[in-house]
């Protein structure tokens, strides 16, 4: 849903042209992981809603966070906050509010196609460390890092107090489509990864980064259960939504006169 605001008239127009801008109002512990005991992933952020942890995210600029669209859809942007520089849920770390959130018009809440959002922070985090994005698709079999505070099992009982990390191999899109019973559920904007029955992402990890060869290649998005043998975790493929991210970060630099 697009929002009117005097200074944001141009953004409003661009909103129709490209995506949705959530201004003043908008709307998955890792399974088989190990605890992160020092701050080695300084680009990881937590997303909170009315003070409560909801999702992960990553700093792609010192004032911009990449997360999943399903983490922010229909939320009140004013009630969202980002917590950086912390690896324990009980630590506030560096906190920022959200100026606005951008979701592409391509995003489909039913299928989770194009599950990506860019959040512009109320002010910069000067000490921020950002993660570079991967413009090219990652080869099947590549071992990728996934981090998050999500559930440790699909029973959704316990969130990880301490940030967790896993390495999971990328599954080819074709194999993943087959595993999801050829329903067309796995689109060209998605990529899959898991160590079947052992390592996977889970609710609460959503929005968080998947890092392959030092670059962010995916965003935790969805999956059938967590850590199942038959179903890999599904991630937004950054190489396929790169244009949207670049555009969202670019219009943030436009000066309105
Ligand atoms: C979720 O609902 C979710 N096993 C995230 C990741 C996975 C499943 C569900 C992958 O946010």
mmCIF file of C-alpha atoms and ligand atoms in Angstrom:
data_model
loop_
_atom_site.group_PDB
_atom_site.id
_atom_site.type_symbol
_atom_site.label_atom_id
_atom_site.label_comp_id
_atom_site.label_asym_id
_atom_site.label_seq_id
_atom_site.Cartn_x
_atom_site.Cartn_y
_atom_site.Cartn_z
ATOM 1 C CA UNK A 1 0.000 0.000 0.000
ATOM 2 C CA UNK A 2 1.445 3.375 -0.993
ATOM 3 C CA UNK A 3 1.385 6.298 1.423
ATOM 4 C CA UNK A 4 1.014 9.999 0.642
ATOM 5 C CA UNK A 5 3.433 12.441 2.172
ATOM 6 C CA UNK A 6 4.340 15.888 0.874
ATOM 7 C CA UNK A 7 8.079 15.363 0.713
ATOM 8 C CA UNK A 8 7.565 11.930 -0.715
ATOM 9 C CA UNK A 9 5.514 12.817 -3.788
ATOM 10 C CA UNK A 10 8.218 11.626 -6.138
ATOM 11 C CA UNK A 11 8.637 8.468 -4.135
ATOM 12 C CA UNK A 12 4.906 7.999 -4.405
ATOM 13 C CA UNK A 13 5.104 8.142 -8.189
ATOM 14 C CA UNK A 14 8.076 5.799 -8.190
ATOM 15 C CA UNK A 15 6.101 3.590 -5.878
ATOM 16 C CA UNK A 16 3.572 2.980 -8.620
ATOM 17 C CA UNK A 17 6.304 2.610 -11.181
ATOM 18 C CA UNK A 18 8.285 0.006 -9.307
ATOM 19 C CA UNK A 19 7.131 -1.121 -5.935
ATOM 20 C CA UNK A 20 5.489 -0.316 -2.668
ATOM 21 C CA UNK A 21 6.825 2.214 -0.210
ATOM 22 C CA UNK A 22 5.679 1.793 3.348
ATOM 23 C CA UNK A 23 6.074 5.164 5.001
ATOM 24 C CA UNK A 24 4.367 5.958 8.241
ATOM 25 C CA UNK A 25 2.248 2.845 8.177
ATOM 26 C CA UNK A 26 2.839 -0.696 6.876
ATOM 27 C CA UNK A 27 1.654 -3.733 7.753
ATOM 28 C CA UNK A 28 11.870 -18.304 10.135
ATOM 29 C CA UNK A 29 16.601 -20.909 15.831
ATOM 30 C CA UNK A 30 18.307 -22.335 13.126
ATOM 31 C CA UNK A 31 18.050 -26.159 13.238
ATOM 32 C CA UNK A 32 21.325 -28.020 13.873
ATOM 33 C CA UNK A 33 23.325 -24.844 14.411
ATOM 34 C CA UNK A 34 25.995 -23.750 16.830
ATOM 35 C CA UNK A 35 26.071 -20.622 18.977
ATOM 36 C CA UNK A 36 27.915 -17.543 17.782
ATOM 37 C CA UNK A 37 30.053 -16.525 20.756
ATOM 38 C CA UNK A 38 31.662 -13.333 19.473
ATOM 39 C CA UNK A 39 30.509 -10.585 17.133
ATOM 40 C CA UNK A 40 31.888 -12.005 13.904
ATOM 41 C CA UNK A 41 28.839 -11.149 11.787
ATOM 42 C CA UNK A 42 28.530 -7.395 12.424
ATOM 43 C CA UNK A 43 26.170 -6.919 9.457
ATOM 44 C CA UNK A 44 23.466 -9.118 11.097
ATOM 45 C CA UNK A 45 20.542 -7.191 12.607
ATOM 46 C CA UNK A 46 17.355 -8.117 14.446
ATOM 47 C CA UNK A 47 14.022 -6.674 13.506
ATOM 48 C CA UNK A 48 11.616 -5.930 16.379
ATOM 49 C CA UNK A 49 7.932 -5.008 16.290
ATOM 50 C CA UNK A 50 6.522 -3.162 19.314
ATOM 51 C CA UNK A 51 9.743 -4.203 21.033
ATOM 52 C CA UNK A 52 9.352 -7.894 20.259
ATOM 53 C CA UNK A 53 11.801 -9.832 18.079
ATOM 54 C CA UNK A 54 10.238 -10.863 14.765
ATOM 55 C CA UNK A 55 12.895 -11.401 12.076
ATOM 56 C CA UNK A 56 16.491 -11.109 11.011
ATOM 57 C CA UNK A 57 18.043 -8.736 8.493
ATOM 58 C CA UNK A 58 21.373 -7.502 7.190
ATOM 59 C CA UNK A 59 23.010 -4.108 6.840
ATOM 60 C CA UNK A 60 23.667 -3.346 3.180
ATOM 61 C CA UNK A 61 24.427 0.345 3.825
ATOM 62 C CA UNK A 62 25.053 2.129 7.116
ATOM 63 C CA UNK A 63 21.429 3.313 6.922
ATOM 64 C CA UNK A 64 19.761 0.431 5.039
ATOM 65 C CA UNK A 65 18.674 -3.076 5.990
ATOM 66 C CA UNK A 66 17.755 -5.982 3.723
ATOM 67 C CA UNK A 67 15.082 -8.343 5.008
ATOM 68 C CA UNK A 68 12.128 -10.420 3.782
ATOM 69 C CA UNK A 69 8.959 -8.698 2.566
ATOM 70 C CA UNK A 70 6.833 -11.076 4.656
ATOM 71 C CA UNK A 71 8.570 -9.721 7.781
ATOM 72 C CA UNK A 72 7.195 -6.207 7.255
ATOM 73 C CA UNK A 73 4.036 -6.515 5.160
ATOM 74 C CA UNK A 74 0.996 -4.862 6.731
ATOM 75 C CA UNK A 75 2.990 -3.663 9.744
ATOM 76 C CA UNK A 76 3.105 -0.179 11.212
ATOM 77 C CA UNK A 77 6.600 1.031 10.258
ATOM 78 C CA UNK A 78 6.634 3.336 13.270
ATOM 79 C CA UNK A 79 6.530 0.308 15.567
ATOM 80 C CA UNK A 80 9.466 -1.395 13.839
ATOM 81 C CA UNK A 81 13.023 -1.143 15.087
ATOM 82 C CA UNK A 82 16.379 -2.546 14.081
ATOM 83 C CA UNK A 83 18.949 -3.795 16.606
ATOM 84 C CA UNK A 84 22.560 -4.009 15.391
ATOM 85 C CA UNK A 85 25.843 -5.017 17.045
ATOM 86 C CA UNK A 86 24.366 -7.723 19.312
ATOM 87 C CA UNK A 87 24.478 -11.547 19.329
ATOM 88 C CA UNK A 88 22.090 -12.109 22.249
ATOM 89 C CA UNK A 89 18.334 -11.487 22.181
ATOM 90 C CA UNK A 90 18.482 -9.808 25.591
ATOM 91 C CA UNK A 91 20.926 -7.117 24.418
ATOM 92 C CA UNK A 92 19.611 -3.933 22.855
ATOM 93 C CA UNK A 93 22.771 -3.218 20.891
ATOM 94 C CA UNK A 94 22.521 -0.203 18.582
ATOM 95 C CA UNK A 95 18.859 0.580 17.979
ATOM 96 C CA UNK A 96 17.303 2.519 15.115
ATOM 97 C CA UNK A 97 13.783 3.224 13.974
ATOM 98 C CA UNK A 98 12.646 2.839 10.368
ATOM 99 C CA UNK A 99 12.081 5.864 8.121
ATOM 100 C CA UNK A 100 10.377 3.796 5.445
ATOM 101 C CA UNK A 101 10.234 0.288 4.037
ATOM 102 C CA UNK A 102 10.144 -0.722 0.359
ATOM 103 C CA UNK A 103 8.625 -3.883 -1.045
ATOM 104 C CA UNK A 104 8.362 -4.679 -4.770
ATOM 105 C CA UNK A 105 5.027 -4.882 -6.510
ATOM 106 C CA UNK A 106 6.182 -8.345 -7.592
ATOM 107 C CA UNK A 107 5.933 -9.560 -4.005
ATOM 108 C CA UNK A 108 3.151 -12.111 -3.515
ATOM 109 C CA UNK A 109 2.159 -12.784 0.075
ATOM 110 C CA UNK A 110 0.463 -16.058 -0.879
ATOM 111 C CA UNK A 111 3.367 -17.668 -2.702
ATOM 112 C CA UNK A 112 6.157 -15.602 -1.083
ATOM 113 C CA UNK A 113 7.470 -14.855 -4.538
ATOM 114 C CA UNK A 114 9.900 -11.893 -4.547
ATOM 115 C CA UNK A 115 10.226 -11.964 -0.760
ATOM 116 C CA UNK A 116 12.541 -8.989 -0.290
ATOM 117 C CA UNK A 117 12.276 -5.633 1.499
ATOM 118 C CA UNK A 118 14.648 -2.701 1.926
ATOM 119 C CA UNK A 119 14.327 -0.691 5.144
ATOM 120 C CA UNK A 120 15.766 2.809 5.373
ATOM 121 C CA UNK A 121 16.811 3.663 8.918
ATOM 122 C CA UNK A 122 15.889 6.870 10.751
ATOM 123 C CA UNK A 123 19.606 7.681 11.059
ATOM 124 C CA UNK A 124 22.845 6.033 10.065
ATOM 125 C CA UNK A 125 24.764 3.546 12.195
ATOM 126 C CA UNK A 126 28.241 5.084 11.859
ATOM 127 C CA UNK A 127 29.966 1.957 13.154
ATOM 128 C CA UNK A 128 28.004 -0.297 10.770
ATOM 129 C CA UNK A 129 29.718 -3.060 8.867
ATOM 130 C CA UNK A 130 27.899 -3.895 5.635
ATOM 131 C CA UNK A 131 27.691 -7.132 3.664
ATOM 132 C CA UNK A 132 28.282 -7.034 -0.114
ATOM 133 C CA UNK A 133 25.561 -8.577 -2.273
ATOM 134 C CA UNK A 134 26.130 -11.336 -4.823
ATOM 135 C CA UNK A 135 24.959 -10.255 -8.279
ATOM 136 C CA UNK A 136 25.434 -13.703 -9.767
ATOM 137 C CA UNK A 137 23.661 -16.957 -9.001
ATOM 138 C CA UNK A 138 25.389 -19.388 -6.667
ATOM 139 C CA UNK A 139 26.236 -22.889 -7.976
ATOM 140 C CA UNK A 140 24.445 -25.895 -6.518
ATOM 141 C CA UNK A 141 26.557 -27.606 -3.892
ATOM 142 C CA UNK A 142 28.100 -24.353 -2.607
ATOM 143 C CA UNK A 143 28.247 -24.352 1.186
ATOM 144 C CA UNK A 144 26.600 -21.216 2.560
ATOM 145 C CA UNK A 145 26.367 -19.642 5.982
ATOM 146 C CA UNK A 146 22.941 -18.903 7.507
ATOM 147 C CA UNK A 147 22.575 -17.076 10.833
ATOM 148 C CA UNK A 148 19.583 -16.309 13.013
ATOM 149 C CA UNK A 149 17.695 -16.415 16.307
ATOM 150 C CA UNK A 150 14.908 -18.603 14.868
ATOM 151 C CA UNK A 151 13.402 -21.770 16.286
ATOM 152 C CA UNK A 152 15.565 -24.852 16.834
ATOM 153 C CA UNK A 153 12.729 -27.156 15.776
ATOM 154 C CA UNK A 154 9.570 -26.745 13.762
ATOM 155 C CA UNK A 155 7.486 -27.079 16.962
ATOM 156 C CA UNK A 156 8.088 -23.323 17.343
ATOM 157 C CA UNK A 157 8.695 -23.568 21.082
ATOM 158 C CA UNK A 158 12.133 -22.104 21.655
ATOM 159 C CA UNK A 159 13.812 -19.151 19.965
ATOM 160 C CA UNK A 160 17.589 -19.057 20.222
ATOM 161 C CA UNK A 161 18.675 -16.555 22.822
ATOM 162 C CA UNK A 162 22.140 -16.632 21.308
ATOM 163 C CA UNK A 163 22.644 -16.083 17.586
ATOM 164 C CA UNK A 164 23.105 -19.417 15.770
ATOM 165 C CA UNK A 165 25.091 -20.308 12.647
ATOM 166 C CA UNK A 166 24.963 -23.186 10.161
ATOM 167 C CA UNK A 167 26.541 -24.046 6.833
ATOM 168 C CA UNK A 168 24.125 -25.542 4.316
ATOM 169 C CA UNK A 169 24.728 -26.684 0.717
ATOM 170 C CA UNK A 170 22.743 -25.014 -2.066
ATOM 171 C CA UNK A 171 20.293 -27.372 -3.797
ATOM 172 C CA UNK A 172 19.721 -26.812 -7.538
ATOM 173 C CA UNK A 173 16.417 -25.091 -8.409
ATOM 174 C CA UNK A 174 15.385 -28.104 -10.479
ATOM 175 C CA UNK A 175 15.981 -30.515 -7.588
ATOM 176 C CA UNK A 176 14.187 -28.177 -5.238
ATOM 177 C CA UNK A 177 11.204 -27.879 -7.597
ATOM 178 C CA UNK A 178 11.066 -31.680 -7.715
ATOM 179 C CA UNK A 179 11.209 -31.890 -3.918
ATOM 180 C CA UNK A 180 8.358 -29.421 -3.646
ATOM 181 C CA UNK A 181 6.379 -31.838 -5.810
ATOM 182 C CA UNK A 182 6.628 -29.873 -9.040
ATOM 183 C CA UNK A 183 3.860 -27.536 -7.938
ATOM 184 C CA UNK A 184 5.629 -24.467 -9.290
ATOM 185 C CA UNK A 185 6.049 -23.293 -5.718
ATOM 186 C CA UNK A 186 9.778 -22.695 -6.319
ATOM 187 C CA UNK A 187 10.017 -19.717 -8.662
ATOM 188 C CA UNK A 188 13.007 -18.196 -10.447
ATOM 189 C CA UNK A 189 13.279 -15.676 -7.592
ATOM 190 C CA UNK A 190 13.918 -18.437 -5.050
ATOM 191 C CA UNK A 191 16.891 -20.658 -4.232
ATOM 192 C CA UNK A 192 17.049 -23.636 -1.869
ATOM 193 C CA UNK A 193 19.543 -25.047 0.622
ATOM 194 C CA UNK A 194 19.733 -27.489 3.537
ATOM 195 C CA UNK A 195 21.561 -30.476 4.913
ATOM 196 C CA UNK A 196 18.576 -32.839 4.725
ATOM 197 C CA UNK A 197 17.206 -33.765 8.115
ATOM 198 C CA UNK A 198 20.035 -31.942 9.908
ATOM 199 C CA UNK A 199 20.637 -28.292 9.187
ATOM 200 C CA UNK A 200 18.057 -25.743 8.117
ATOM 201 C CA UNK A 201 16.563 -22.345 8.851
ATOM 202 C CA UNK A 202 13.238 -22.041 10.669
ATOM 203 C CA UNK A 203 10.665 -19.331 11.538
ATOM 204 C CA UNK A 204 12.441 -16.485 13.333
ATOM 205 C CA UNK A 205 15.375 -16.791 10.921
ATOM 206 C CA UNK A 206 13.295 -15.162 8.198
ATOM 207 C CA UNK A 207 14.726 -12.010 6.692
ATOM 208 C CA UNK A 208 18.214 -13.004 7.785
ATOM 209 C CA UNK A 209 21.134 -13.424 5.398
ATOM 210 C CA UNK A 210 22.499 -16.459 3.568
ATOM 211 C CA UNK A 211 26.172 -15.813 2.795
ATOM 212 C CA UNK A 212 28.052 -17.715 0.103
ATOM 213 C CA UNK A 213 31.745 -17.065 -0.628
ATOM 214 C CA UNK A 214 31.707 -13.884 1.470
ATOM 215 C CA UNK A 215 28.702 -12.270 -0.220
ATOM 216 C CA UNK A 216 25.033 -12.290 0.628
ATOM 217 C CA UNK A 217 23.300 -14.545 -1.908
ATOM 218 C CA UNK A 218 19.978 -15.229 -0.185
ATOM 219 C CA UNK A 219 17.386 -14.067 2.323
ATOM 220 C CA UNK A 220 15.678 -16.632 4.617
ATOM 221 C CA UNK A 221 12.140 -16.869 3.269
ATOM 222 C CA UNK A 222 10.099 -20.053 3.810
ATOM 223 C CA UNK A 223 9.979 -23.848 3.648
ATOM 224 C CA UNK A 224 7.879 -26.858 4.523
ATOM 225 C CA UNK A 225 8.698 -27.395 8.194
ATOM 226 C CA UNK A 226 12.280 -27.131 9.441
ATOM 227 C CA UNK A 227 15.091 -29.640 9.138
ATOM 228 C CA UNK A 228 12.986 -32.133 7.226
ATOM 229 C CA UNK A 229 14.685 -34.725 5.043
ATOM 230 C CA UNK A 230 12.326 -34.130 2.088
ATOM 231 C CA UNK A 231 12.135 -30.317 2.045
ATOM 232 C CA UNK A 232 15.046 -27.860 1.787
ATOM 233 C CA UNK A 233 14.787 -24.319 3.161
ATOM 234 C CA UNK A 234 13.757 -21.708 0.601
ATOM 235 C CA UNK A 235 15.581 -18.394 0.210
ATOM 236 C CA UNK A 236 15.049 -15.306 -1.902
ATOM 237 C CA UNK A 237 17.704 -15.392 -4.648
ATOM 238 C CA UNK A 238 19.484 -12.034 -4.390
ATOM 239 C CA UNK A 239 20.936 -12.326 -7.904
ATOM 240 C CA UNK A 240 17.341 -12.309 -9.226
ATOM 241 C CA UNK A 241 16.060 -9.390 -7.152
ATOM 242 C CA UNK A 242 19.276 -7.348 -7.334
ATOM 243 C CA UNK A 243 17.666 -4.745 -9.615
ATOM 244 C CA UNK A 244 14.973 -3.982 -7.062
ATOM 245 C CA UNK A 245 17.484 -3.678 -4.200
ATOM 246 C CA UNK A 246 19.755 -1.394 -6.234
ATOM 247 C CA UNK A 247 16.778 0.743 -7.214
ATOM 248 C CA UNK A 248 15.483 0.984 -3.649
ATOM 249 C CA UNK A 249 18.924 2.090 -2.431
ATOM 250 C CA UNK A 250 19.232 4.553 -5.304
ATOM 251 C CA UNK A 251 15.940 6.411 -4.770
ATOM 252 C CA UNK A 252 16.964 6.820 -1.161
ATOM 253 C CA UNK A 253 19.673 9.165 -2.459
ATOM 254 C CA UNK A 254 17.324 11.367 -4.486
ATOM 255 C CA UNK A 255 16.966 14.860 -3.034
ATOM 256 C CA UNK A 256 13.426 16.317 -3.159
ATOM 257 C CA UNK A 257 13.356 20.050 -3.925
HETATM 258 C C1 LIG B 1 9.304 -19.196 8.183
HETATM 259 O O1 LIG B 1 8.111 -19.482 8.317
HETATM 260 C C2 LIG B 1 10.251 -20.237 7.709
HETATM 261 N N1 LIG B 1 12.888 -24.460 6.944
HETATM 262 C C3 LIG B 1 11.580 -19.920 7.449
HETATM 263 C C4 LIG B 1 12.454 -20.894 6.990
HETATM 264 C C5 LIG B 1 11.999 -22.176 6.793
HETATM 265 C C6 LIG B 1 10.672 -22.528 7.054
HETATM 266 C C7 LIG B 1 9.788 -21.540 7.509
HETATM 267 C C8 LIG B 1 12.948 -23.224 6.251
HETATM 268 O O2 LIG B 1 9.708 -18.081 8.437
#
